[in-house]
XYZ file of C-alpha atoms in Angstrom:
353
model
C 335.797 -42.252 74.692
C 334.787 -44.058 77.685
C 333.306 -47.300 77.619
C 331.672 -47.604 81.184
C 330.054 -45.745 83.710
C 330.351 -45.532 87.373
C 327.471 -47.155 89.163
C 325.512 -44.656 91.693
C 326.291 -44.817 95.224
C 324.064 -46.712 97.486
C 323.066 -46.480 101.346
C 325.109 -48.738 103.502
C 323.679 -48.038 106.816
C 319.917 -48.595 106.127
C 318.875 -52.167 105.999
C 316.675 -53.041 102.723
C 313.220 -53.185 104.138
C 309.825 -51.910 102.940
C 307.767 -52.965 99.737
C 310.770 -52.949 97.564
C 312.479 -55.339 99.921
C 309.781 -57.764 99.944
C 309.401 -57.519 95.938
C 313.358 -58.345 95.980
C 312.749 -61.087 98.247
C 310.059 -62.562 96.269
C 311.954 -62.317 92.973
C 314.980 -63.955 94.551
C 312.717 -66.818 95.538
C 311.570 -66.877 91.843
C 315.050 -67.027 90.658
C 315.540 -69.875 92.987
C 312.855 -71.811 91.643
C 313.987 -70.857 88.096
C 317.388 -72.521 89.097
C 315.698 -75.711 90.513
C 313.732 -76.308 87.218
C 316.993 -75.626 85.055
C 318.996 -78.211 87.461
C 316.088 -80.718 86.873
C 316.390 -80.175 83.086
C 320.242 -80.577 83.298
C 319.451 -84.145 85.057
C 316.816 -85.025 82.264
C 318.498 -84.141 79.206
C 321.468 -85.859 77.552
C 322.334 -88.743 74.955
C 319.627 -90.664 76.804
C 316.653 -88.278 77.387
C 314.664 -88.628 80.503
C 311.233 -87.112 81.472
C 311.375 -84.690 84.525
C 309.571 -87.511 86.531
C 312.122 -90.048 85.634
C 314.884 -87.582 86.476
C 313.599 -87.065 89.787
C 313.264 -90.699 90.348
C 316.646 -91.485 89.159
C 317.796 -88.961 91.903
C 315.694 -90.140 94.457
C 315.000 -93.628 93.875
C 317.959 -96.314 93.732
C 315.742 -98.903 92.586
C 314.958 -96.904 89.280
C 316.509 -97.374 85.896
C 317.610 -93.904 85.497
C 319.307 -93.928 88.872
C 322.779 -94.888 87.536
C 322.802 -92.280 84.499
C 321.676 -89.833 86.880
C 324.231 -90.310 89.693
C 327.138 -91.386 87.778
C 326.968 -88.891 84.899
C 324.486 -85.856 85.405
C 324.442 -85.350 89.029
C 328.395 -84.433 89.028
C 328.069 -82.284 85.998
C 324.940 -80.628 87.288
C 326.641 -79.764 90.888
C 329.817 -78.597 89.245
C 327.700 -76.341 86.911
C 326.049 -74.751 90.092
C 329.228 -74.532 91.961
C 331.273 -72.987 88.826
C 328.362 -70.861 87.794
C 327.927 -69.111 91.549
C 331.673 -68.389 91.759
C 331.915 -66.734 88.230
C 328.708 -64.881 88.728
C 330.064 -63.619 92.308
C 333.457 -63.033 91.129
C 332.171 -60.787 88.170
C 329.793 -58.839 90.576
C 332.603 -58.362 93.110
C 335.018 -57.122 90.527
C 332.582 -54.701 88.947
C 331.723 -53.254 92.435
C 335.723 -53.025 93.253
C 336.919 -51.514 89.909
C 333.697 -49.533 89.327
C 333.547 -50.999 85.848
C 330.525 -52.499 84.691
C 332.222 -54.292 81.862
C 334.557 -56.255 84.398
C 334.227 -59.880 84.157
C 337.039 -62.616 85.120
C 337.077 -63.839 81.581
C 337.239 -60.350 79.820
C 339.956 -58.785 82.283
C 342.351 -61.967 82.132
C 341.709 -63.459 85.559
C 340.666 -66.808 84.192
C 343.316 -66.552 81.539
C 345.825 -66.432 84.290
C 344.657 -69.337 85.917
C 344.433 -71.148 82.716
C 347.952 -70.374 81.870
C 349.351 -71.709 84.841
C 347.338 -74.937 84.828
C 348.215 -75.456 81.264
C 352.063 -75.078 82.283
C 351.528 -77.620 84.984
C 349.638 -80.064 82.699
C 352.532 -79.739 80.014
C 355.718 -79.212 81.956
C 354.829 -81.237 85.363
C 352.513 -83.928 84.053
C 349.908 -82.878 86.465
C 346.207 -83.908 85.358
C 344.114 -84.073 88.441
C 341.906 -81.239 90.152
C 344.091 -81.597 93.264
C 347.131 -81.364 91.325
C 346.639 -78.242 89.474
C 343.854 -75.973 91.870
C 346.864 -74.516 93.481
C 348.257 -73.396 90.049
C 344.882 -71.977 89.197
C 344.840 -70.015 92.435
C 348.225 -68.665 92.004
C 347.582 -67.618 88.375
C 344.248 -66.033 89.104
C 345.712 -64.304 91.978
C 349.103 -62.923 90.059
C 346.759 -61.487 87.214
C 344.472 -59.952 89.828
C 347.321 -57.844 91.573
C 348.890 -57.227 88.275
C 345.678 -55.788 86.519
C 345.193 -53.662 89.477
C 348.836 -52.471 89.445
C 348.947 -51.753 85.780
C 345.502 -50.326 85.527
C 346.519 -47.728 88.057
C 345.885 -49.064 91.641
C 343.715 -46.611 93.567
C 343.661 -44.379 90.748
C 342.333 -46.730 87.869
C 339.560 -45.700 85.760
C 337.320 -48.353 84.044
C 338.779 -47.407 80.905
C 342.434 -48.344 82.021
C 341.537 -51.484 83.737
C 339.558 -52.831 80.494
C 342.608 -51.994 78.227
C 345.080 -53.328 80.699
C 342.752 -56.707 81.324
C 342.292 -57.124 77.311
C 346.018 -56.776 77.004
C 346.795 -59.381 79.477
C 343.941 -61.732 78.509
C 345.411 -61.855 74.762
C 348.888 -62.293 75.753
C 348.155 -65.170 78.364
C 345.759 -67.019 75.893
C 348.262 -66.835 73.217
C 350.707 -68.511 75.617
C 348.250 -71.219 76.467
C 347.620 -71.852 72.538
C 351.321 -72.174 72.060
C 351.911 -74.609 74.746
C 349.329 -76.787 73.176
C 350.724 -76.625 69.766
C 354.124 -77.390 71.052
C 353.049 -80.299 73.156
C 350.959 -82.520 71.235
C 350.791 -85.182 73.864
C 349.227 -82.753 76.289
C 346.729 -81.261 73.849
C 344.160 -84.034 74.045
C 344.310 -83.543 78.077
C 343.900 -79.944 77.728
C 341.455 -79.163 74.530
C 338.299 -79.886 76.387
C 339.467 -78.325 79.466
C 340.851 -74.934 77.818
C 337.357 -74.459 75.923
C 335.727 -74.662 79.211
C 333.435 -77.800 79.827
C 331.292 -79.436 82.449
C 331.347 -82.939 80.650
C 334.383 -84.402 82.462
C 332.790 -83.673 86.117
C 333.286 -86.393 88.743
C 332.052 -86.744 92.497
C 335.612 -86.077 93.581
C 335.852 -82.809 91.674
C 332.569 -81.655 93.015
C 333.634 -82.568 96.795
C 337.081 -81.002 96.214
C 335.693 -77.715 94.459
C 332.846 -76.861 96.957
C 334.974 -75.697 99.824
C 336.737 -73.375 98.015
C 333.556 -72.104 96.379
C 331.840 -72.001 99.975
C 334.573 -69.872 101.496
C 334.536 -67.386 98.422
C 330.625 -67.090 98.495
C 330.759 -66.373 102.321
C 333.587 -63.618 101.726
C 331.824 -62.063 98.738
C 328.609 -61.557 100.927
C 330.587 -60.416 103.806
C 332.114 -57.621 101.235
C 328.595 -56.248 100.469
C 328.580 -53.466 103.027
C 332.384 -52.252 102.566
C 332.014 -52.317 98.704
C 328.891 -50.390 98.919
C 330.563 -47.777 101.070
C 333.823 -47.825 98.589
C 331.097 -46.632 96.023
C 330.561 -43.443 97.804
C 334.258 -42.574 97.741
C 337.059 -43.415 100.239
C 336.277 -40.377 102.629
C 332.802 -41.344 102.783
C 333.814 -44.918 103.079
C 336.212 -44.212 106.092
C 333.286 -41.871 107.653
C 331.033 -44.993 107.673
C 333.494 -47.055 109.254
C 334.879 -49.261 106.287
C 338.647 -49.656 105.675
C 339.113 -49.298 101.913
C 342.748 -51.093 101.695
C 341.366 -53.933 103.749
C 338.034 -54.130 101.490
C 340.208 -54.237 98.308
C 342.503 -56.761 99.466
C 339.722 -59.009 100.619
C 337.968 -58.396 97.395
C 341.037 -59.531 95.378
C 341.343 -62.611 97.382
C 337.721 -63.510 97.008
C 337.909 -63.075 93.007
C 341.144 -65.260 93.116
C 339.393 -67.997 95.298
C 336.411 -68.178 93.242
C 337.917 -67.824 89.745
C 340.860 -69.974 90.690
C 338.534 -72.910 91.724
C 336.177 -72.503 88.890
C 338.863 -72.441 86.269
C 340.607 -75.499 87.909
C 337.608 -77.386 87.630
C 336.109 -76.809 84.335
C 338.350 -74.471 82.208
C 338.139 -70.772 81.590
C 334.452 -69.701 80.915
C 333.741 -66.331 79.849
C 330.887 -63.791 80.165
C 328.915 -65.597 83.108
C 330.362 -62.852 85.484
C 329.561 -60.024 82.979
C 325.955 -60.633 81.888
C 324.374 -61.714 85.400
C 325.630 -58.615 87.224
C 324.142 -56.436 84.556
C 321.078 -58.155 84.433
C 320.456 -58.346 88.074
C 321.505 -54.531 88.417
C 318.389 -53.601 86.299
C 316.313 -55.556 88.766
C 317.904 -54.667 92.195
C 319.958 -51.572 91.630
C 323.486 -51.296 92.676
C 323.003 -52.598 96.283
C 325.198 -55.443 96.759
C 323.210 -56.660 99.666
C 320.792 -57.702 97.086
C 322.823 -57.843 93.984
C 325.285 -60.686 95.249
C 322.392 -63.151 96.321
C 320.543 -62.806 93.034
C 324.023 -63.249 91.274
C 324.439 -66.543 93.416
C 321.150 -67.819 92.261
C 321.066 -66.511 88.543
C 324.629 -67.348 87.445
C 324.540 -71.085 87.923
C 320.916 -70.760 86.288
C 322.587 -69.409 83.238
C 325.540 -71.786 83.217
C 323.330 -74.663 83.546
C 321.129 -73.384 80.833
C 323.997 -72.843 78.523
C 325.144 -76.429 79.027
C 321.557 -77.973 78.547
C 321.470 -75.831 75.285
C 324.783 -77.262 74.104
C 323.513 -80.796 74.507
C 320.470 -79.910 72.560
C 321.535 -77.895 69.560
C 323.882 -80.763 68.065
C 322.247 -83.742 69.256
C 323.377 -86.630 69.768
C 326.642 -84.756 70.181
C 326.989 -81.868 72.259
C 328.753 -78.402 72.340
C 330.855 -77.399 75.378
C 329.444 -74.936 77.704
C 332.437 -72.656 77.105
C 331.674 -72.322 73.578
C 327.969 -71.814 74.072
C 328.832 -69.039 76.418
C 331.290 -67.441 74.252
C 328.414 -67.413 71.446
C 325.850 -66.063 73.453
C 328.262 -63.490 75.592
C 330.037 -62.101 72.410
C 326.809 -59.831 71.214
C 325.592 -59.367 74.751
C 329.195 -57.624 75.628
C 329.076 -55.664 72.462
C 325.262 -54.403 73.539
C 326.864 -53.187 76.847
C 329.733 -51.449 75.264
C 327.432 -49.711 72.891
C 324.463 -48.777 75.351
C 326.178 -45.797 76.934
C 326.860 -44.397 73.661
C 323.467 -44.862 72.422
C 322.010 -43.171 75.649
C 324.424 -40.232 75.024
C 323.314 -39.793 71.345
C 319.835 -39.784 72.045
C 320.548 -37.087 74.914
C 322.242 -35.177 72.401
C 319.664 -35.128 69.656
C 316.840 -34.324 72.398
C 318.985 -31.428 73.782
């Protein structure tokens, strides 16, 4: 039984031009407009609702009554959602391309869990509570699990099924450890409980400023990996013939995923399914070419993250659900759909043949 299918190879030496390239560019512009609208909704919706006009005035006019609400509470939260969503979406797309596993996701394969495990250890055993203090633990945890996953999954001979099984086992073990630490250290439980479910509610200006450089570097690295990973999709021999260096590309991809997942997890906790759902959706629009898939993911992933955060503020008003809870509720059925879809396609083919 296989749960996944390898994406088809894509050309790497021909630039994306012509009518289809124009349509993709127009679609990317539309996605950016959608992201802008959702960001404005994120500024407007909360315990004190604002109209879009009031939210805009609160963003741009220091004399506006909404200025303190927007700048002190909602703008940092929105910016953090933009950064974390971009990081997780790109990390998922890079992981899917690297492992040739369309079910790869930083949350499902244990990358976020590795970051969470070391951050929770730093909070509980070392008393570290600031982003500056535990971001390096998040990077270390994400990197260790990324390398371990690749090694346990079989390295160069890894199959999608083996990677999915290895990631699921690591994810379960690490989150069991996180839960055990929380139960044993009641004093740290309150500090950890909102962080471990994934939340944007505690965003501050300094968090955004400190996480932005890591996400920016990860974004640039991911975009630069588009051509080498496209080449790897055609096989190692073809990749070498096209001038790519498979070992270097894999190493750079692991560093990129570590950087993106570590920054996002340190800032707002382990949030799952963003890196799974968005690349799947985008691939249906653009095909497997990472030169288009990655920019689309960089725009639509934060739109999904902020949309889930806005939904969490609406469904239980005047209280709110954390974005990690909303993503888990929405992403679970979507994940099951992706798992079952290849089987359904094979079943229909078997019936018609």
